[in-house]
Amino acid sequence: MDKPESLAAVTVERTGPMALIQDSGRAGRQHLGISVGGSADHHAAGWANALLGNPGDAALLEVCLGNLALRFDRATAIAVCGADCGWQLNGRPLANWSATRVPAGSLLECGPARNGIRAYLAIAGGILSDPVWGSRATTVGEGLGGLNGVPLRSGDVLAVPAYDITGRDGKHGAVPAAQQRRYGKALVLRLVPSNQYLQFTAEARRQLFRQVFQVSPQSDRMGVRLDGEALEAPPANMTSEGVALGVVQVPAGGQPIVLMQDRQTIGGYPKIGHVYTVDLDWLAQAVPGTEITFEPGTLEESQALLLQQRELFMSRDSSQFHENGFNGK
Amino acid sequence: MQPEIIPSGDEALTVYLAESPGEQALGRVLQFCEALRQRSVAGVTDLVPSYTSVAIYYDLSIIDYTSLCKLVREVIASLHAESGTLTSGRELVLPVYYSAESGPDLERVAAHNNCSVDDVISLHSAATYRVYALGFRPGFGFMGMVPAKIRTPRLDSPRPAVPAGSVALAEAQTAVYPLQSPGGWNLIGLCPVALFDRTCNPPSIYLRVGDRVRFEPVDRERYLELGGRLDG
């Protein structure tokens, strides 16, 4: 960690149901039963970091359902992306999908999420909590990462690197309009058939691609549960095996579960396929009741889209980005 | 069986190496993991062995699916056909305080099997178990096989909070809950050893897939001496 004098403090004055420190996740320990975790919406989180020129794996806040107030002891820069929850800086509205300078002593606040579920707040340089296996991602079920493995609480103090804002006027832009998202519409999730696909009846497979499901209120960072007419699931006599991001499990009840970042590392339910990783960003922002349909896809397309998304952020060093971003609105 | 490779996620694939779980299947699974690890393939980020399969996680920016499949096939071809003896695996002994106080389902397991509580304890602690998979919670080891005479189905509805350290069984499997969590297995005792220890960073995880585990009955006093707790 940096020397104390090079740190700034951000104090949590008020927090909603679940504000979490997240980053790109804790990969590589699933063989010990450790979940990967990480930001649920990589599109929004990626843009928030990119707007500030932060590294792609810098830790930021995932503010679930909004309601947060932070006090900054020193001047810095921030970016807000994802769910729209009416951010205000010192009482003045702040545009979503944009970055801005924050004078010392500022109060940053947001209300409840009005569009989408998860807002991302990046701070210049990234949040500096103690990493666990190289990641600061909070996995609440395991009590790992973040500050003591739990969501933010009032009175918590976040450490961030001190940030020199002199000479950076106008250097903070917005996400290009085409990349800014409005959530709330029905989603089409592209699905690559996988492991136990052929063990499902032909009728169940047809039904999967024909039926309209709804996002269940019982959804969380472990998995998004879908309500709808039950799919006939094959007998669950299989032994548990590793389960990856986006895998769609169908338990005996016939209601599919799309596995998200905090999923268990192994599972024993039949898997009909996996959802394109880039489509999960939309799913992570879908409120209960959102209509979901599945469309057959291919691994080639799914992987190509994921690589494209990664390259978008990797190729954007800060200077190049600020030019694009600043004029993009 | 013919090994099978199936993409399972944008950056994951599953390799199926055996038909049904058991010592022989696990031997093959662990042999495969070891052989792949020795190749130190750039871009492979994690190997998760479990019963009959291995989940391979990879970084698409470093290695593509087709190249990885080719490597996996080479590794499979290099495995000894006669593999099936598990050479690896540490021998571990876990102390357990079996009692009505520490194992609220001990009576239920005995009643289900028409035997005494003492029979349950002696049978459960006489067997040696193999860790077939880790998961569900950090450090939760799925161990088998529980002697047929004390196998008991899961509870109809899971408990919302099973205390950390609970020793449990469900049908042919037994396990120790590493941290407090919901759970539907039959609780028969408490183990004082921390299977998932968050007091250090990185946390320590006690069990590994392939370990051989025996449970050793200890009394209340010894359980407490070993650092065990009875406050849930």
XYZ file of C-alpha atoms in Angstrom:
561
model
C 0.000 0.000 0.000
C 1.116 3.601 -0.590
C 2.596 5.781 2.118
C -0.071 7.297 4.398
C 0.603 10.879 3.261
C -0.214 9.905 -0.302
C -3.662 8.680 0.658
C -6.971 10.473 0.719
C -9.983 9.455 2.773
C -13.560 9.037 1.592
C -16.066 8.674 4.421
C -19.346 6.819 4.046
C -22.013 9.090 5.536
C -25.017 7.032 4.523
C -25.483 3.783 2.655
C -28.321 1.791 1.142
C -28.932 -1.946 1.099
C -25.737 -3.117 -0.514
C -22.821 -0.959 -1.574
C -19.877 -3.252 -2.283
C -16.235 -2.779 -3.113
C -15.734 -4.735 -6.342
C -13.086 -5.269 -8.992
C -12.517 -7.765 -11.773
C -12.785 -10.652 -9.314
C -10.815 -13.321 -7.506
C -10.128 -15.874 -10.218
C -7.900 -18.899 -9.700
C -9.118 -20.167 -6.316
C -12.259 -21.981 -7.386
C -10.491 -25.292 -6.730
C -10.639 -24.340 -3.025
C -14.311 -23.445 -3.193
C -13.651 -19.697 -3.390
C -16.128 -17.744 -5.549
C -14.781 -15.414 -8.236
C -16.970 -12.426 -7.356
C -16.307 -9.100 -9.062
C -18.467 -6.422 -10.686
C -21.759 -7.818 -11.944
C -21.912 -5.391 -14.887
C -18.510 -5.256 -16.577
C -19.711 -2.801 -19.184
C -20.658 -0.125 -16.656
C -17.778 -0.881 -14.265
C -15.312 -0.945 -17.160
C -16.447 2.442 -18.420
C -16.336 3.999 -14.952
C -12.677 3.001 -14.581
C -11.844 3.883 -18.184
C -13.244 7.429 -17.811
C -10.633 8.082 -15.126
C -7.786 6.242 -16.803
C -7.829 3.689 -13.960
C -6.507 0.190 -14.628
C -9.266 -2.208 -15.645
C -8.961 -4.126 -12.386
C -9.077 -1.052 -10.123
C -11.504 -1.427 -7.213
C -14.667 0.667 -7.337
C -18.089 0.734 -5.689
C -21.037 -1.292 -6.904
C -24.018 0.476 -5.410
C -26.957 -1.887 -5.490
C -30.303 -0.017 -5.632
C -28.574 3.303 -4.935
C -28.794 5.409 -1.765
C -25.293 6.400 -0.819
C -23.595 9.487 0.560
C -19.821 9.970 0.580
C -17.640 12.805 1.888
C -14.275 13.438 0.188
C -11.526 14.930 2.358
C -9.347 15.840 -0.624
C -9.891 16.848 -4.212
C -10.109 13.988 -6.677
C -12.036 12.833 -9.729
C -14.893 10.346 -9.946
C -16.943 8.617 -12.609
C -20.490 7.272 -12.359
C -21.960 4.675 -14.728
C -24.625 1.976 -14.798
C -27.949 2.284 -12.984
C -29.260 5.831 -12.866
C -29.781 6.873 -9.277
C -29.707 10.638 -9.490
C -26.139 11.405 -8.416
C -25.581 14.836 -6.916
C -22.323 16.530 -6.089
C -22.727 19.183 -3.399
C -26.413 19.382 -4.251
C -25.928 19.799 -8.007
C -27.081 17.014 -10.363
C -24.356 14.987 -12.007
C -24.779 13.372 -15.402
C -24.691 9.585 -15.339
C -22.068 7.867 -17.578
C -19.638 10.709 -16.988
C -16.631 11.738 -14.942
C -16.164 14.891 -12.954
C -13.732 16.694 -10.645
C -14.528 16.627 -6.950
C -13.257 19.526 -4.798
C -11.978 18.801 -1.288
C -14.771 18.494 1.278
C -17.395 17.545 -1.286
C -20.514 15.551 -0.537
C -21.501 13.021 -3.210
C -24.961 11.529 -2.885
C -27.387 9.391 -4.780
C -31.009 8.381 -4.320
C -32.695 5.086 -5.120
C -31.954 3.479 -8.493
C -34.487 4.741 -11.069
C -33.240 2.783 -14.043
C -31.320 -0.462 -13.602
C -30.129 -1.953 -10.337
C -26.394 -1.412 -9.929
C -24.586 1.912 -10.146
C -20.796 2.003 -10.388
C -18.754 4.736 -8.784
C -15.064 4.821 -9.648
C -12.596 7.095 -7.849
C -9.346 8.189 -9.484
C -6.626 5.650 -8.729
C -9.081 3.054 -7.402
C -10.064 2.125 -3.838
C -7.220 0.675 -1.746
C -8.579 -1.950 0.640
C -6.642 -5.078 1.624
C -6.625 -7.514 -1.282
C -7.368 -11.189 -0.634
C -5.657 -13.431 -3.174
C -4.974 -10.354 -5.235
C -8.551 -9.089 -5.347
C -10.542 -6.542 -3.352
C -13.900 -7.905 -4.536
C -16.381 -8.337 -1.671
C -17.996 -11.763 -1.579
C -20.484 -11.372 1.249
C -21.333 -15.085 1.453
C -17.682 -15.867 2.178
C -16.885 -12.735 4.153
C -13.923 -11.971 1.917
C -12.608 -8.766 0.362
C -13.907 -5.208 0.677
C -13.780 -3.905 4.254
C -13.938 -7.026 6.467
C -15.930 -8.920 3.882
C -19.178 -7.019 4.406
C -21.106 -4.308 2.506
C -20.210 -0.685 3.300
C -21.595 0.727 6.538
C -22.074 4.305 7.670
C -18.836 5.600 9.137
C -16.580 3.395 6.989
C -13.562 5.182 5.572
C -12.282 4.265 2.125
C -8.634 4.915 1.282
C -7.848 6.163 -2.213
C -4.571 7.448 -3.652
C -4.171 11.202 -3.402
C -4.863 12.593 -6.854
C -3.327 15.672 -8.382
C -6.073 17.450 -10.296
C -4.045 20.494 -11.298
C -3.778 20.805 -15.036
C -6.517 18.257 -15.625
C -9.326 20.714 -16.331
C -11.725 19.392 -18.895
C -9.885 16.134 -19.042
C -12.831 14.200 -17.743
C -15.419 13.264 -20.252
C -18.409 11.101 -20.749
C -19.025 7.684 -22.186
C -19.797 7.898 -25.933
C -23.560 8.157 -26.404
C -23.799 4.818 -28.208
C -22.211 3.096 -25.201
C -24.497 4.674 -22.597
C -27.240 2.272 -21.620
C -30.882 2.624 -20.634
C -32.129 -0.439 -18.790
C -35.611 -1.740 -18.177
C -36.520 -3.268 -21.509
C -37.191 -6.953 -22.168
C -33.960 -8.889 -22.747
C -32.947 -11.491 -25.278
C -30.176 -13.639 -23.822
C -28.059 -15.534 -26.326
C -27.310 -19.047 -25.097
C -24.646 -21.559 -26.095
C -25.958 -25.096 -25.491
C -23.611 -27.015 -23.215
C -22.976 -29.849 -20.798
C -26.312 -31.596 -20.252
C -28.223 -29.946 -23.148
C -28.923 -33.232 -24.878
C -30.195 -34.801 -21.666
C -33.151 -32.415 -21.723
C -36.179 -33.595 -23.696
C -36.625 -32.165 -27.187
C -39.760 -30.474 -25.885
C -37.884 -28.820 -23.000
C -35.239 -27.534 -25.434
C -37.899 -26.087 -27.749
C -39.696 -24.554 -24.790
C -36.499 -22.872 -23.554
C -36.199 -20.885 -26.775
C -39.915 -20.149 -27.136
C -41.002 -19.209 -23.669
C -41.006 -15.801 -22.020
C -39.491 -15.910 -18.521
C -39.499 -13.201 -15.861
C -36.627 -12.216 -13.581
C -37.557 -13.502 -10.124
C -37.290 -11.298 -7.024
C -35.182 -14.142 -5.529
C -32.230 -13.086 -7.682
C -28.918 -11.913 -6.328
C -25.206 -11.818 -7.097
C -25.070 -15.637 -6.934
C -27.670 -16.200 -9.599
C -30.578 -14.685 -11.473
C -33.605 -16.924 -11.081
C -36.185 -16.978 -13.830
C -39.896 -17.559 -13.322
C -42.039 -19.149 -15.981
C -43.734 -22.371 -16.944
C -41.460 -25.125 -15.596
C -39.028 -26.800 -17.966
C -38.859 -30.551 -17.678
C -35.439 -31.136 -16.120
C -33.503 -34.382 -16.502
C -33.210 -36.406 -13.283
C -30.665 -34.771 -10.983
C -28.587 -37.923 -10.531
C -25.443 -36.218 -11.732
C -22.437 -35.568 -9.538
C -21.397 -32.001 -8.798
C -19.003 -30.339 -11.202
C -17.421 -26.919 -11.680
C -19.849 -24.196 -12.783
C -18.744 -21.123 -14.711
C -20.095 -17.609 -15.140
C -23.315 -17.493 -17.160
C -24.120 -21.194 -16.878
C -27.873 -21.891 -16.841
C -28.803 -24.564 -14.323
C -32.247 -26.131 -14.264
C -33.105 -27.673 -10.861
C -35.917 -30.200 -10.458
C -38.501 -27.419 -10.105
C -37.836 -26.450 -13.731
C -37.105 -22.748 -13.143
C -33.750 -21.853 -14.731
C -31.019 -20.062 -12.757
C -28.376 -18.015 -14.589
C -25.195 -18.204 -12.506
C -23.590 -14.859 -11.732
C -20.355 -13.634 -10.080
C -20.898 -14.907 -6.517
C -22.047 -18.379 -7.642
C -20.877 -21.479 -5.794
C -17.857 -23.054 -7.433
C -19.481 -26.434 -8.059
C -23.060 -27.449 -8.707
C -25.048 -30.595 -9.255
C -28.025 -29.372 -11.277
C -28.287 -30.114 -15.006
C -26.852 -27.326 -17.156
C -28.639 -26.562 -20.393
C -26.132 -23.995 -21.646
C -24.419 -20.722 -20.896
C -25.402 -17.125 -21.595
C -23.042 -14.849 -23.542
C -20.850 -13.056 -21.000
C -21.598 -9.690 -22.633
C -25.349 -10.295 -22.191
C -24.883 -10.822 -18.441
C -24.113 -7.105 -18.071
C -27.698 -6.371 -19.103
C -29.061 -9.172 -16.923
C -27.256 -7.762 -13.864
C -29.305 -4.569 -14.327
C -32.682 -6.255 -14.868
C -35.280 -5.590 -12.153
C -37.602 -8.392 -10.993
C -40.368 -8.945 -13.533
C -38.194 -8.080 -16.543
C -39.141 -10.308 -19.486
C -36.402 -12.676 -20.633
C -36.228 -14.838 -23.720
C -33.405 -17.092 -24.900
C -31.988 -17.244 -28.397
C -29.587 -19.949 -29.625
C -26.031 -18.700 -30.072
C -22.542 -19.984 -30.731
C -19.379 -20.101 -28.663
C -17.461 -18.359 -31.478
C -19.748 -15.337 -31.450
C -19.966 -15.200 -27.677
C -16.179 -15.240 -27.274
C -15.625 -12.742 -30.094
C -17.996 -10.280 -28.399
C -16.270 -10.742 -25.054
C -12.849 -10.098 -26.584
C -14.217 -6.996 -28.303
C -15.499 -5.672 -24.980
C -12.136 -6.285 -23.302
C -10.171 -4.668 -26.107
C -12.406 -1.630 -25.975
C -11.202 -0.899 -22.440
C -7.640 -2.163 -22.818
C -6.900 -0.088 -25.901
C -8.167 3.040 -24.241
C -5.260 4.587 -22.462
C -6.492 7.662 -20.685
C -5.400 10.352 -23.138
C -6.936 8.663 -26.148
C -10.051 8.057 -24.200
C -10.566 11.555 -22.872
C -10.557 12.929 -26.369
C -13.222 10.495 -27.511
C -15.194 10.667 -24.335
C -15.205 14.396 -23.872
C -16.672 15.032 -27.294
C -18.922 12.060 -27.218
C -21.871 13.708 -25.578
C -15.729 -44.242 -21.482
C -14.457 -41.933 -24.177
C -13.346 -38.670 -22.518
C -15.457 -35.702 -23.534
C -14.635 -31.990 -23.724
C -17.551 -29.565 -23.559
C -17.378 -25.755 -23.576
C -19.137 -24.548 -20.451
C -18.948 -20.782 -20.288
C -17.051 -18.283 -22.434
C -13.837 -19.012 -20.543
C -14.415 -22.486 -19.174
C -14.699 -26.031 -20.379
C -15.525 -29.324 -18.700
C -13.500 -32.475 -19.301
C -15.387 -35.653 -18.422
C -12.953 -38.447 -17.623
C -15.070 -41.190 -16.081
C -18.600 -42.517 -16.100
C -19.339 -42.915 -12.405
C -17.739 -41.490 -9.273
C -15.362 -43.529 -7.143
C -11.706 -43.962 -6.289
C -10.793 -44.951 -9.836
C -12.567 -41.963 -11.398
C -10.961 -39.563 -8.933
C -7.560 -41.118 -9.583
C -7.951 -40.337 -13.254
C -9.245 -36.829 -12.557
C -6.288 -35.985 -10.307
C -3.789 -37.562 -12.678
C -5.169 -35.405 -15.478
C -4.900 -32.236 -13.339
C -1.305 -33.037 -12.416
C -0.334 -33.716 -16.039
C -1.953 -30.482 -17.241
C -0.383 -28.479 -14.409
C 3.058 -29.783 -15.330
C 2.661 -28.261 -18.769
C 2.089 -24.827 -17.172
C -0.124 -23.689 -20.009
C -0.234 -19.886 -20.291
C -3.799 -18.657 -19.968
C -5.128 -21.548 -17.887
C -6.314 -19.836 -14.711
C -7.823 -22.631 -12.604
C -8.458 -26.377 -12.547
C -11.425 -27.592 -10.518
C -11.427 -31.376 -10.061
C -14.666 -32.999 -8.965
C -15.768 -36.674 -8.886
C -15.614 -37.529 -12.602
C -14.738 -34.234 -14.265
C -12.343 -31.313 -14.346
C -13.511 -27.762 -15.027
C -10.762 -25.808 -16.764
C -10.912 -22.011 -16.555
C -8.928 -19.984 -19.022
C -8.273 -16.450 -20.153
C -9.554 -16.033 -23.673
C -7.170 -13.148 -24.315
C -4.246 -15.563 -23.846
C -5.381 -18.940 -25.153
C -8.263 -19.806 -27.489
C -10.699 -22.668 -27.106
C -9.386 -24.729 -30.025
C -5.747 -24.630 -28.897
C -6.744 -25.491 -25.355
C -8.837 -28.463 -26.527
C -5.888 -29.746 -28.531
C -3.677 -29.573 -25.443
C -6.306 -31.252 -23.304
C -6.574 -34.121 -25.797
C -2.789 -34.532 -25.736
C -2.810 -34.660 -21.949
C -5.612 -37.239 -21.954
C -3.669 -39.377 -24.433
C -0.596 -39.206 -22.206
C -2.408 -40.609 -19.155
C -1.506 -44.151 -18.227
C -4.271 -46.452 -19.300
C -3.939 -48.429 -16.069
C -4.417 -45.315 -13.942
C -6.966 -45.780 -11.232
C -4.826 -46.124 -8.181
C -4.799 -42.916 -6.203
C -1.228 -42.260 -5.249
C -1.686 -38.711 -3.999
C -3.735 -37.666 -0.997
C -2.707 -36.718 2.488
C -3.909 -38.707 5.507
C -5.774 -36.400 7.868
C -7.490 -37.005 11.199
C -10.312 -34.682 12.275
C -11.442 -34.798 15.912
C -15.229 -34.850 16.379
C -17.325 -34.266 19.468
C -20.327 -36.528 18.740
C -23.258 -35.870 21.083
C -26.881 -34.801 21.211
C -25.647 -31.350 22.200
C -23.297 -30.997 19.208
C -25.182 -33.180 16.741
C -28.933 -32.507 16.808
C -29.638 -35.182 14.151
C -27.647 -37.998 15.770
C -30.862 -39.572 17.117
C -32.589 -39.190 13.755
C -29.739 -40.967 11.938
C -29.821 -43.787 14.504
C -33.626 -44.125 14.276
C -33.567 -44.087 10.472
C -31.076 -46.963 10.473
C -32.561 -48.933 13.389
C -29.336 -48.732 15.314
C -28.029 -47.000 18.421
C -26.368 -43.605 18.623
C -23.167 -45.403 19.642
C -23.361 -47.483 16.454
C -23.640 -44.316 14.374
C -20.588 -42.853 16.082
C -18.471 -45.973 15.787
C -19.407 -46.604 12.156
C -18.900 -42.977 11.097
C -15.506 -42.801 12.787
C -14.311 -46.240 11.666
C -14.365 -45.452 7.957
C -11.738 -43.545 5.979
C -13.205 -41.007 3.583
C -11.881 -39.528 0.382
C -12.419 -35.835 -0.470
C -14.102 -35.980 -3.896
C -14.781 -32.297 -4.391
C -14.466 -28.904 -2.723
C -17.208 -26.342 -3.105
C -20.643 -25.190 -1.918
C -18.749 -22.989 0.557
C -15.000 -22.242 0.784
C -13.233 -25.358 2.008
C -16.390 -27.512 2.149
C -15.170 -31.000 1.252
C -17.590 -33.559 -0.165
C -16.326 -36.802 1.391
C -17.340 -40.388 0.696
C -18.343 -43.028 1.147
C -20.453 -43.197 4.307
C -21.015 -46.829 5.455
C -24.339 -48.146 4.107
C -25.586 -48.906 7.640
C -25.804 -45.225 8.637
C -26.773 -43.495 5.376
C -29.650 -41.065 5.886
C -31.434 -38.764 3.443
C -31.147 -35.002 3.728
C -33.634 -33.081 5.847
C -36.896 -32.166 4.121
C -36.211 -28.510 4.633
C -32.709 -27.125 5.150
C -31.772 -25.309 8.336
C -31.247 -21.586 7.760
C -28.066 -21.587 9.861
C -25.851 -24.608 10.483
C -23.061 -23.753 12.969
C -19.474 -23.661 11.697
C -17.648 -26.918 12.428
C -20.783 -29.078 12.157
C -20.041 -32.621 11.017
C -22.831 -33.796 8.773
C -23.922 -36.625 6.540
C -26.347 -37.019 3.657
C -26.728 -40.436 2.017
C -23.224 -41.610 1.052
C -21.542 -38.256 1.673
C -20.153 -36.636 4.779
C -18.672 -33.181 5.367
C -17.733 -30.518 7.887
C -19.366 -27.075 7.468
C -16.423 -24.637 7.330
C -18.513 -21.619 8.248
C -22.050 -20.931 9.356
C -24.353 -21.400 6.410
C -27.729 -22.832 5.469
C -27.663 -26.599 5.137
C -29.863 -29.649 4.796
C -27.511 -32.428 5.893
C -27.883 -34.416 9.133
C -25.755 -32.907 11.897
C -24.021 -35.515 14.059
C -21.194 -33.660 15.794
C -18.780 -30.747 15.894
C -15.162 -30.528 14.751
C -12.816 -27.958 16.346
C -10.474 -27.665 13.335
C -11.042 -24.531 11.230
C -11.495 -25.778 7.667
C -11.699 -22.205 6.390
C -9.643 -19.751 8.417
C -10.155 -16.088 7.591
C -7.964 -14.805 10.404
C -4.970 -14.933 8.061
C -4.576 -13.387 4.623
C -4.807 -15.217 2.345
C -7.218 -17.405 4.301
C -6.207 -21.001 4.811
C -8.217 -23.889 3.482
C -7.598 -27.192 5.247
C -8.801 -29.823 2.776
C -7.768 -30.643 -0.786
C -9.478 -32.915 -3.281
C -7.896 -36.365 -2.971
C -7.202 -36.149 0.791
C -8.060 -39.172 2.953
C -9.881 -38.218 6.128
C -10.686 -40.112 9.312
C -12.870 -38.795 12.138
C -11.719 -39.409 15.692
C -14.279 -39.197 18.527
C -13.289 -36.827 21.345
C -15.223 -35.908 24.488
C -16.647 -32.496 25.345
C -13.654 -31.476 27.410
C -11.138 -32.394 24.726
C -13.260 -30.658 22.077
C -13.171 -27.426 24.077
C -9.427 -27.820 24.736
C -8.860 -28.068 21.020
C -10.547 -24.693 20.583
C -14.021 -25.972 19.798
C -17.033 -23.809 20.601
C -20.546 -24.626 21.711
C -22.163 -21.231 21.281
C -23.305 -21.885 17.723
